[in-house]
Amino acid sequence: MSALQETDPKVFQAIENEKIRQSEGIELIPSENYVSAAVLEANGSILTNKYAEGYPGKRYYGGQENTDIVENLARDRAKKLFKCDHANVQPLSGSPMNQAVYMAFLKPGDTILGMDLSHGGHLTHGHPVSHMGKIFNFVRYKTHPENKGKIDFDELMKVAKETQPKIVLCGYTSYPRDYDYSDFKKIADEVGAITMADVAHIGGLIAGGVMRNPFDYGFDIVTTTTHKTLRGPRGGMILCKEKFAQIIDKSVFPGLQGGPHMNTISAIAVALEEALQPEFKEYAAQVLKNAKALAQTLMDNGVELITGGTDNHMMVANTVSSFDLDGTDAEKTLDKVAITVNKQVIPDDPKPPLRPSGIRIGTPAATTRGMKEEEMKKLGKWIAEALKNHDNEEKLAEIKEQVKTFCKKYPVPGIKA
Ligand code: DSN
């Protein structure tokens, strides 16, 4: 009997059940992934016992000889992977990571240009419900209504000249295309703003060399979470040019956070070591190939995708136009067949966020389990079939059995069969 099982059988059982859910179903939420056994081991280690306010070599408490080693490893590996001068690996997750950047450079009321949530941006990019949206003046840009997810950069330049942002922010959580960062850089240079890219979703694809790196376009600040395509524990990193290192570090600690989670930082170090290996490049390339294959299969089977496809790891489906089914019911239908996706607003969605018009689907986790294009075709067909038959419980039960049998062939890293 394990220590957990003995001490807290209820939590133990919930975790055991989650192992079954993760193994017998497939995770297609684009922001999720499966960490390796090594990452899991570091994350669950006794480093959770240690307070380590400050930074390597400059801590406020004693006993830091081991924490300094892991934090330095994480920082050095992040710098190598993203080709940047400085890395802060302490942000607890994506939202505080972005907040720390804003607080480093701005005063309340200052302006930031950021992408509208329904067009792909994130809550921390200025949505009025986020604290950031209340403290700073976010001017939010959208994609072109007719031009397949393109941003109108002439229009954005005009807006920037009128509003004089201090930060030009790009990045997304539900935008299925890629950016040319030089367009944003040109606008920021024109108005003397800092360039910031929130690559939370595609950090692993940049690290794997299959998507553009904003630093190659002269960007000042890049933020990324560590638990999505980077396949690490839940956390965030702020990467920047040397001239911003001090102000960023001070903003994270003591500005925003207290003691860093050293177990998480050690697991980030492990995930970054894994991302430096040649196999990770293959993984990243396969994530993109799988997304293309899944997108094509969905479209071939009657699913309307926002922007008509994908250039990254994710796609957004309009389930209302495709099946007269809102995103919440589509998510629930797919839960019934052991395929996990999330409900998703579409650009300028006429429906509310808890009952939006679409779902978001992505390939990072399925790719980690070793699935390739052929498997994506199967999954795409099951998704379309389930959505078409959303009111036929018998059919859904039949699909679920097929999905379960299929998934068992692809073990989840870190879960013993
Ligand atoms: N919750 C994350 C996502 O799913 O994209 C963003 O914060």
PDB file of C-alpha atoms and ligand atoms in Angstrom, residues 29 31 122 173 201 228 342 360, ligand 1:
ATOM      1  CA  ILE A  29      -7.301  20.257 -25.379  1.00  0.00           C
ATOM      2  CA  SER A  31      -3.009  23.561 -23.959  1.00  0.00           C
ATOM      3  CA  HIS A 122      -5.838  35.602 -23.618  1.00  0.00           C
ATOM      4  CA  THR A 173      -4.549  30.918 -26.860  1.00  0.00           C
ATOM      5  CA  HIS A 201       0.858  27.813 -26.359  1.00  0.00           C
ATOM      6  CA  LYS A 228       1.745  23.060 -22.811  1.00  0.00           C
ATOM      7  CA  ASN A 342     -12.859  22.508 -24.566  1.00  0.00           C
ATOM      8  CA  ARG A 360     -10.933  24.104 -29.518  1.00  0.00           C
TER       9      ARG A 360
HETATM   10  N1  DSN B   1      -6.018  28.005 -20.010  1.00  0.00           N
HETATM   11  C1  DSN B   1      -5.047  28.214 -21.055  1.00  0.00           C
HETATM   12  C2  DSN B   1      -5.481  27.614 -22.348  1.00  0.00           C
HETATM   13  O1  DSN B   1      -6.147  26.612 -22.287  1.00  0.00           O
HETATM   14  O2  DSN B   1      -5.158  28.109 -23.406  1.00  0.00           O
HETATM   15  C3  DSN B   1      -4.692  29.627 -21.230  1.00  0.00           C
HETATM   16  O3  DSN B   1      -4.585  30.252 -20.009  1.00  0.00           O
END
